[in-house]
Amino acid sequence: MCNASQWGKSATWSRDGVILFASGTDGIFRVSADGGDPIQVTKPDRSRSEAHQLWPFFLPDGRHYLFLSGIGSKEGGTTNDIYLGSLDSAGATLLMRGGSRMAYAPPGYLLYVRDGTLLAHPFDAQALRFTSNAIPVAEQLRYFQPTGMADYSVSENGVLVYQALSTRRRLAMVSRTGVEIRAFGATGDYELPRSSPDGQRLAVNLTDPRTGTNDVWIYELSRETPTRFTFEPGVENNPIWSPDGQKIVFAADRGTPPALVLKALSDSGPGEQLTETHGWVQEPCDWSPDGKFIIYRDGQTNTGDDLWLLPMVGERKPTAYLRTRFNEGGARFSPDGRWVAYVSDESGRPEVYVQSFQGMAGKTKVSNGGGELPQWRRDGKELFYLSSDKKLMAVPVTTAGGFEAGNPAALFSSGTELTGFDVSTEGQRFFVIETAAEPTVWPINVVVNWTVGLKTL
């Protein structure tokens, strides 16, 4: 129909054949349902730190619409406000502070999520105002506060669908044969465990189910209790250790979308932002063993996800390492710093490849049948990855002279699905994130005649 930014979120279609779509950091655009050139109808106001505009939704008259405005703060993170706009006039009016994307449902409710609770707020669609207090409808919804994403949908004939959080992920240490050695804490929404260079600590992402935001937590392996490492509002995830184990670089949405931030273990503040955001999510992948480079994922509309290098000595000017028309990510340096393992979808699905760091010699495909999250053994003699069916695979490799890889083999299979892992310093234990054997992790709930029994507060 028309070109749109890759960072767009959602569209809304009126009965008059007008479509509004969000273009993220560029605002809201209008286009005919017959196609054509899009026309901008709203634009973020940078003077008041408006970071993005998302989730447009037409009201019943087909002329007025709602959208979410993300406002960045000096302390980091994003707060969301809901605005009311019109196709017949420029500008927009603040309708409500806080909340997620909104949807209108007859006979007169605006639905949105706040702190994980789905609310129905009585609303007069002709007078364009709320008429009473919001009413709780469901709890523990999947919700992502920084962008206002909330997993629900409502129809005009009384059907409500929503997805509730019911995480069954566990963080554990297992042997090469899959035998559990120890578990870390209760179940939670864990992601991307990263072992420190000395093997004494473990950094991991943990999502707050109430707000949907991420933080980095650190486990001292000699203790059972984790310590929270990041505290700013919004997203802070993808921790990568410095070679000396005294600092962590991670992704944080101090601007929108996330950029790279560096923080020392001894730092009680927000850390130092290393890169400038430009409309594409940036995530650190690894730190070179000599400490000179951070390799990270970034991208552009015409090339998708690419791999970039940020020098940590001298002038910190990023340069492209691998930039193609395909998507690349998940890069990890070999222990000697001469090779980079990464993931590319150039074959049509994600596969693990290895190529030289400096010489840019030909690449070698390591995985077979799909692969992601490559990790090196600390002596450089094995490469591990997750297969497309979430099994932990091991590949014998040699890096002396050139690079050679053997055949991948599954280390073990179990009744759980692996969603993330890291390898210990000696290569005999693995820190894994498992999903319990029950197949349903986030159940989808369908409610017919959902307004029956609602009591206006």
Coordinates of C-alpha atoms in Angstrom, one line a residue:
M1 CA 0.0 0.0 0.0
C2 CA 2.8 2.4 0.9
N3 CA 6.2 2.5 2.5
A4 CA 6.4 2.7 6.3
S5 CA 9.2 2.8 8.9
Q6 CA 10.4 -0.5 10.3
W7 CA 9.8 0.8 13.8
G8 CA 6.0 1.2 13.2
K9 CA 3.5 -0.2 15.6
S10 CA -0.1 -0.9 14.6
A11 CA -2.7 0.6 12.3
T12 CA -6.4 1.5 12.4
W13 CA -8.9 1.4 9.6
S14 CA -12.0 3.6 9.5
R15 CA -15.3 2.8 7.8
D16 CA -14.6 5.7 5.4
G17 CA -11.6 3.9 4.0
V18 CA -8.9 5.8 5.8
I19 CA -6.0 4.0 7.5
L20 CA -3.8 5.6 10.2
F21 CA -0.5 3.9 11.0
A22 CA 2.2 4.6 13.5
S23 CA 5.7 5.2 12.3
G24 CA 7.2 5.2 15.8
T25 CA 9.7 8.0 16.2
D26 CA 8.3 9.8 13.1
G27 CA 4.7 10.0 14.3
I28 CA 1.3 9.0 12.9
F29 CA 0.6 8.8 9.1
R30 CA -2.6 8.7 7.0
V31 CA -3.1 6.7 3.8
S32 CA -6.1 5.7 1.7
A33 CA -7.2 2.0 1.9
D34 CA -6.7 2.1 -1.9
G35 CA -3.0 2.9 -1.4
G36 CA -1.0 5.9 -2.2
D37 CA 1.5 8.3 -0.6
P38 CA 1.2 8.6 3.2
I39 CA 0.5 12.0 4.7
Q40 CA 1.8 12.8 8.2
V41 CA -1.0 13.8 10.6
T42 CA 1.0 14.0 13.9
K43 CA 4.7 14.5 14.7
P44 CA 6.5 14.0 18.0
D45 CA 7.4 17.2 19.8
R46 CA 11.1 16.9 20.7
S47 CA 11.0 20.1 22.7
R48 CA 9.0 18.2 25.4
S49 CA 11.0 15.0 25.0
E50 CA 8.3 13.2 23.1
A51 CA 10.1 10.1 21.9
H52 CA 7.5 8.3 19.9
Q53 CA 3.8 8.1 18.9
L54 CA 2.2 4.7 18.6
W55 CA -1.0 2.6 18.5
P56 CA -3.6 4.8 16.7
F57 CA -7.2 3.7 17.1
F58 CA -10.3 5.2 15.4
L59 CA -13.3 6.1 17.5
P60 CA -16.8 5.2 16.1
D61 CA -17.3 8.4 14.2
G62 CA -14.4 7.6 11.9
R63 CA -12.9 11.1 12.3
H64 CA -11.5 11.1 15.8
Y65 CA -8.7 8.8 16.9
L66 CA -6.6 8.0 19.9
F67 CA -2.8 7.4 20.0
L68 CA -0.1 6.9 22.6
S69 CA 2.7 9.4 23.1
G70 CA 5.9 8.2 24.8
I71 CA 7.7 10.9 26.8
G72 CA 11.3 10.4 27.6
S73 CA 12.6 11.5 31.0
K74 CA 16.1 12.8 32.0
E75 CA 16.3 9.9 34.5
G76 CA 15.8 7.4 31.7
G77 CA 12.8 5.3 30.6
T78 CA 9.6 6.4 29.0
T79 CA 6.1 7.3 30.3
N80 CA 3.0 7.1 28.1
D81 CA 0.2 9.5 27.6
I82 CA -2.9 9.1 25.6
Y83 CA -4.0 11.8 23.1
L84 CA -7.1 12.5 21.1
G85 CA -6.7 13.6 17.5
S86 CA -9.0 14.4 14.6
L87 CA -8.7 14.1 10.8
D88 CA -10.5 17.4 10.5
S89 CA -7.9 19.5 12.4
A90 CA -4.3 19.7 13.3
G91 CA -2.9 19.1 16.8
A92 CA -4.1 16.7 19.5
T93 CA -5.6 17.0 23.0
L94 CA -4.3 15.1 26.1
L95 CA -6.9 12.6 27.2
M96 CA -5.1 10.7 29.9
R97 CA -1.7 10.3 31.5
G98 CA -0.3 6.8 31.9
G99 CA -1.5 3.5 30.5
S100 CA -1.0 1.4 27.4
R101 CA -2.5 1.4 23.9
M102 CA -6.3 1.9 23.9
A103 CA -9.3 0.4 22.2
Y104 CA -12.9 1.5 22.1
A105 CA -15.7 -1.1 22.7
P106 CA -19.5 -0.6 22.7
P107 CA -21.6 0.4 24.4
G108 CA -19.0 2.9 25.7
Y109 CA -15.7 1.8 27.1
L110 CA -12.1 2.6 26.5
L111 CA -9.9 -0.4 27.3
Y112 CA -6.2 -0.1 28.3
V113 CA -3.7 -1.7 30.6
R114 CA -2.0 -0.1 33.6
D115 CA 0.5 -2.0 35.8
G116 CA -0.6 -5.3 34.2
T117 CA -4.3 -4.8 34.9
L118 CA -6.8 -4.5 32.0
L119 CA -9.2 -1.7 32.7
A120 CA -12.5 -0.7 31.1
H121 CA -13.0 3.1 31.4
P122 CA -16.6 4.3 30.7
F123 CA -16.4 6.8 27.8
D124 CA -18.9 9.0 25.9
A125 CA -17.8 8.6 22.3
Q126 CA -19.9 11.7 21.2
A127 CA -18.9 14.1 24.0
L128 CA -15.3 12.6 23.8
R129 CA -14.9 12.3 27.6
F130 CA -14.7 9.8 30.4
T131 CA -18.0 9.5 32.4
S132 CA -16.9 7.4 35.4
N133 CA -14.0 5.6 37.0
A134 CA -12.1 2.8 35.4
I135 CA -13.2 -0.8 36.1
P136 CA -10.8 -3.7 36.5
V137 CA -11.5 -6.5 34.0
A138 CA -8.4 -8.9 34.1
E139 CA -5.0 -9.1 35.8
Q140 CA -1.5 -10.1 34.9
L141 CA -1.7 -9.2 31.2
R142 CA 1.3 -9.4 28.9
Y143 CA 2.3 -5.8 28.9
F144 CA 5.4 -3.8 27.8
Q145 CA 5.4 -0.4 29.4
P146 CA 8.1 1.4 27.3
T147 CA 6.1 1.1 24.1
G148 CA 2.6 0.7 25.6
M149 CA 2.2 -2.8 24.0
A150 CA -0.6 -4.8 25.6
D151 CA -1.8 -8.2 24.4
Y152 CA -5.6 -7.9 24.2
S153 CA -8.3 -7.3 21.6
V154 CA -12.0 -6.5 21.8
S155 CA -14.7 -6.8 19.2
E156 CA -17.9 -4.7 18.6
N157 CA -20.1 -7.6 19.5
G158 CA -18.9 -8.3 23.0
V159 CA -15.9 -10.7 22.6
L160 CA -12.7 -9.9 24.6
V161 CA -9.4 -11.7 24.1
Y162 CA -6.3 -11.2 26.2
Q163 CA -3.1 -13.0 27.0
A164 CA -2.1 -13.4 30.6
L165 CA 1.3 -13.9 32.1
S166 CA 2.0 -17.3 33.5
T167 CA 5.8 -17.7 33.2
R168 CA 7.3 -21.1 33.9
R169 CA 10.9 -20.2 33.2
R170 CA 13.6 -21.5 35.5
L171 CA 17.2 -20.5 35.8
A172 CA 19.4 -23.5 36.6
M173 CA 22.9 -25.0 36.3
V174 CA 23.1 -28.4 34.6
S175 CA 25.9 -30.8 33.6
R176 CA 26.8 -31.8 30.0
T177 CA 24.4 -34.7 30.3
G178 CA 21.5 -32.5 31.4
V179 CA 21.6 -33.4 35.1
E180 CA 20.5 -30.4 37.2
I181 CA 23.2 -29.3 39.7
R182 CA 21.3 -26.4 41.2
A183 CA 18.4 -24.0 40.6
F184 CA 18.5 -20.2 41.1
G185 CA 15.4 -18.8 42.9
A186 CA 11.8 -19.1 41.9
T187 CA 10.4 -19.1 38.4
G188 CA 10.5 -15.8 36.6
D189 CA 10.7 -14.2 33.2
Y190 CA 14.5 -14.7 32.8
E191 CA 16.6 -14.1 29.6
L192 CA 20.2 -14.3 28.4
P193 CA 22.3 -15.5 31.4
R194 CA 25.9 -14.4 31.1
S195 CA 28.7 -15.8 33.3
S196 CA 31.5 -13.5 34.5
P197 CA 35.0 -14.0 33.2
D198 CA 36.1 -15.5 36.6
G199 CA 33.1 -17.8 36.7
Q200 CA 32.0 -16.5 40.1
R201 CA 29.0 -14.4 39.0
L202 CA 26.0 -14.6 36.7
A203 CA 24.2 -11.6 35.1
V204 CA 20.7 -12.2 33.8
N205 CA 17.7 -10.3 32.4
L206 CA 14.6 -10.4 34.6
T207 CA 11.3 -8.8 33.6
D208 CA 9.0 -7.3 36.1
P209 CA 5.5 -8.9 35.5
R210 CA 3.8 -5.8 36.8
T211 CA 5.3 -3.3 34.5
G212 CA 6.7 -5.4 31.7
T213 CA 10.1 -3.7 32.0
N214 CA 13.5 -5.4 32.1
D215 CA 16.4 -5.1 34.5
V216 CA 19.8 -6.7 35.0
W217 CA 20.3 -8.8 38.1
I218 CA 23.6 -10.4 39.3
Y219 CA 23.9 -13.8 41.1
E220 CA 27.0 -14.4 43.2
L221 CA 27.3 -18.1 42.6
S222 CA 28.4 -18.7 46.2
R223 CA 25.1 -17.2 47.5
E224 CA 21.5 -17.8 46.7
T225 CA 20.2 -14.3 46.6
P226 CA 20.5 -12.1 43.5
T227 CA 21.4 -8.4 43.5
R228 CA 19.7 -5.9 41.3
F229 CA 22.2 -4.1 39.1
T230 CA 20.1 -1.6 37.1
F231 CA 17.4 0.6 38.5
E232 CA 16.4 3.2 35.9
P233 CA 12.8 3.2 34.5
G234 CA 12.3 1.3 31.2
V235 CA 14.3 -1.4 29.5
E236 CA 17.8 -2.4 30.7
N237 CA 18.9 -5.8 29.4
N238 CA 21.4 -7.9 27.4
P239 CA 24.3 -7.7 29.9
I240 CA 27.8 -8.2 28.6
W241 CA 30.8 -8.4 31.0
S242 CA 34.1 -6.5 30.4
P243 CA 37.1 -8.8 30.1
D244 CA 38.3 -7.9 33.7
G245 CA 34.8 -8.6 35.1
Q246 CA 34.5 -5.1 36.6
K247 CA 32.0 -3.5 34.2
I248 CA 28.9 -4.5 32.3
V249 CA 27.6 -3.0 29.1
F250 CA 23.9 -3.4 28.4
A251 CA 21.0 -2.0 26.3
A252 CA 18.9 0.7 27.8
D253 CA 16.1 3.0 26.5
R254 CA 17.6 6.3 27.8
G255 CA 16.4 7.4 24.3
T256 CA 14.0 5.4 22.2
P257 CA 14.8 2.8 21.1
P258 CA 17.6 1.3 23.3
A259 CA 21.3 2.2 23.0
L260 CA 24.4 0.9 24.7
V261 CA 25.1 1.9 28.3
L262 CA 28.3 1.0 30.3
K263 CA 28.2 0.7 34.1
A264 CA 30.9 -0.4 36.6
L265 CA 29.9 -2.9 39.3
S266 CA 30.9 -0.2 41.9
D267 CA 28.7 2.4 40.2
S268 CA 25.4 3.2 42.0
G269 CA 24.2 5.5 39.2
P270 CA 22.7 5.0 35.8
G271 CA 26.0 4.4 34.0
E272 CA 27.4 6.0 30.9
Q273 CA 25.6 6.0 27.5
L274 CA 28.1 4.8 24.8
T275 CA 26.1 5.2 21.6
E276 CA 23.5 7.5 20.1
T277 CA 20.1 6.2 19.3
H278 CA 18.8 6.7 15.7
G279 CA 15.5 4.9 15.5
W280 CA 16.8 1.3 15.6
V281 CA 17.2 -1.0 18.6
Q282 CA 20.9 -1.5 19.6
E283 CA 22.0 -4.5 21.7
P284 CA 25.5 -5.4 22.8
C285 CA 26.6 -8.9 21.8
D286 CA 30.2 -9.3 23.2
W287 CA 33.4 -7.6 24.4
S288 CA 36.7 -8.6 22.7
P289 CA 39.1 -10.5 25.0
D290 CA 41.7 -7.7 24.7
G291 CA 39.1 -5.1 25.8
K292 CA 39.4 -3.0 22.6
F293 CA 36.0 -3.6 21.0
I294 CA 32.4 -4.1 21.8
I295 CA 30.5 -5.8 19.0
Y296 CA 26.8 -5.0 18.9
R297 CA 23.6 -5.3 16.9
D298 CA 22.3 -2.2 15.1
G299 CA 20.7 -1.6 11.7
Q300 CA 19.0 0.5 9.1
T301 CA 15.8 0.2 7.0
N302 CA 17.6 -0.9 3.8
T303 CA 19.9 -3.5 5.5
G304 CA 18.0 -4.8 8.5
D305 CA 20.0 -5.9 11.6
D306 CA 23.8 -5.5 11.2
L307 CA 26.9 -6.0 13.4
W308 CA 28.9 -3.0 14.4
L309 CA 32.1 -2.4 16.3
L310 CA 32.5 0.2 19.0
P311 CA 36.2 0.9 19.9
M312 CA 36.8 1.2 23.6
V313 CA 40.2 2.8 23.2
G314 CA 40.9 6.1 21.5
E315 CA 38.0 7.7 19.6
R316 CA 34.8 5.8 20.2
K317 CA 33.5 6.0 16.6
P318 CA 31.4 2.9 15.6
T319 CA 32.2 1.1 12.4
A320 CA 30.3 -1.6 10.5
Y321 CA 31.7 -5.1 10.9
L322 CA 29.0 -7.1 9.0
R323 CA 26.4 -5.2 7.0
T324 CA 24.4 -7.0 4.4
R325 CA 20.8 -7.1 3.1
F326 CA 20.2 -10.0 5.6
N327 CA 19.8 -9.9 9.4
E328 CA 22.9 -10.6 11.5
G329 CA 23.2 -10.8 15.3
G330 CA 24.2 -12.9 18.3
A331 CA 28.0 -12.3 17.7
R332 CA 30.5 -13.8 20.1
F333 CA 34.3 -13.4 20.0
S334 CA 36.5 -16.6 20.1
P335 CA 38.6 -16.8 23.3
D336 CA 41.7 -15.8 21.2
G337 CA 39.9 -12.9 19.6
R338 CA 40.6 -14.0 16.1
W339 CA 37.1 -15.3 15.1
V340 CA 33.5 -14.2 15.5
A341 CA 30.6 -16.5 15.7
Y342 CA 27.3 -14.9 14.7
V343 CA 23.8 -15.7 13.4
S344 CA 22.5 -14.8 10.0
D345 CA 19.2 -15.5 8.1
E346 CA 20.8 -15.4 4.7
S347 CA 19.7 -19.0 4.0
G348 CA 16.1 -18.2 4.8
R349 CA 16.3 -19.1 8.5
P350 CA 18.7 -18.3 11.4
E351 CA 22.0 -20.3 11.2
V352 CA 25.3 -20.0 13.1
Y353 CA 28.4 -18.9 11.1
V354 CA 32.0 -18.2 12.0
Q355 CA 34.4 -15.8 10.2
S356 CA 37.7 -14.1 11.0
F357 CA 37.6 -10.9 13.0
Q358 CA 40.3 -8.8 11.2
G359 CA 40.9 -10.5 7.9
M360 CA 37.3 -11.0 6.9
A361 CA 38.1 -14.3 5.2
G362 CA 35.3 -16.5 4.0
K363 CA 32.7 -17.6 6.5
T364 CA 32.0 -21.2 7.7
K365 CA 28.4 -22.4 8.4
V366 CA 28.5 -24.2 11.7
S367 CA 24.9 -25.1 12.5
N368 CA 22.7 -27.5 10.5
G369 CA 18.9 -27.1 10.4
G370 CA 18.8 -23.7 12.2
G371 CA 20.7 -22.3 15.1
E372 CA 21.0 -19.3 17.4
L373 CA 22.9 -18.0 20.5
P374 CA 26.4 -19.2 19.7
Q375 CA 28.8 -19.5 22.7
W376 CA 32.5 -20.6 22.7
R377 CA 34.1 -22.9 25.2
R378 CA 36.7 -20.9 27.1
D379 CA 39.6 -23.0 25.5
G380 CA 38.2 -22.4 22.0
K381 CA 37.8 -26.1 21.2
E382 CA 34.0 -26.2 21.1
L383 CA 31.2 -24.0 19.9
F384 CA 27.7 -24.4 21.4
Y385 CA 24.4 -23.1 20.2
L386 CA 20.6 -23.7 20.4
S387 CA 19.0 -25.6 17.6
S388 CA 15.7 -24.6 16.0
D389 CA 14.0 -27.1 18.3
K390 CA 15.7 -25.5 21.4
K391 CA 18.2 -28.3 22.0
L392 CA 21.7 -27.5 23.2
M393 CA 24.2 -28.4 20.5
A394 CA 28.0 -28.9 20.7
V395 CA 30.4 -28.6 17.7
P396 CA 34.1 -29.5 18.0
V397 CA 36.2 -26.7 16.4
T398 CA 39.8 -25.8 15.8
T399 CA 41.0 -22.2 15.4
A400 CA 44.8 -22.7 15.0
G401 CA 45.7 -21.4 11.5
G402 CA 42.3 -21.5 9.9
F403 CA 38.9 -22.4 11.3
E404 CA 37.4 -25.8 11.0
A405 CA 34.2 -27.2 12.5
G406 CA 33.0 -30.8 13.1
N407 CA 29.5 -32.1 13.1
P408 CA 26.9 -30.7 15.5
A409 CA 25.6 -33.1 18.1
A410 CA 22.9 -32.6 20.8
L411 CA 24.4 -32.8 24.3
F412 CA 21.1 -33.8 25.9
S413 CA 17.4 -33.7 25.6
S414 CA 14.9 -33.3 28.4
G415 CA 11.3 -32.5 29.1
T416 CA 12.0 -28.8 29.1
E417 CA 12.6 -26.3 26.3
L418 CA 15.8 -24.2 26.5
T419 CA 15.3 -20.5 25.8
G420 CA 18.8 -19.3 26.7
F421 CA 22.1 -20.5 28.1
D422 CA 25.8 -19.7 28.8
V423 CA 28.7 -22.0 29.4
S424 CA 30.9 -22.2 32.5
T425 CA 34.6 -21.4 32.4
E426 CA 35.6 -25.1 32.2
G427 CA 33.0 -26.0 29.7
Q428 CA 31.4 -28.8 31.7
R429 CA 28.4 -26.9 33.2
F430 CA 25.8 -24.7 31.6
F431 CA 23.6 -22.0 33.0
V432 CA 20.3 -22.5 31.3
I433 CA 16.9 -20.9 31.2
E434 CA 14.2 -23.6 30.9
T435 CA 10.6 -23.5 30.1
A436 CA 8.6 -26.2 32.1
A437 CA 7.1 -29.1 30.2
E438 CA 3.6 -27.7 30.1
P439 CA 3.2 -26.4 26.6
T440 CA 1.1 -23.3 27.4
V441 CA 3.3 -20.5 28.9
W442 CA 1.1 -17.5 28.1
P443 CA -2.5 -18.7 27.8
I444 CA -5.0 -16.8 25.6
N445 CA -8.3 -16.1 27.3
V446 CA -11.5 -15.5 25.4
V447 CA -14.5 -13.9 27.2
V448 CA -17.9 -13.7 25.5
N449 CA -20.3 -10.9 26.6
W450 CA -17.5 -9.5 28.7
T451 CA -19.4 -6.4 29.8
V452 CA -22.0 -8.5 31.7
G453 CA -21.5 -8.0 35.4
L454 CA -19.3 -4.9 35.1
K455 CA -20.1 -2.6 37.9
T456 CA -19.4 1.1 37.6
L457 CA -17.3 2.3 40.5

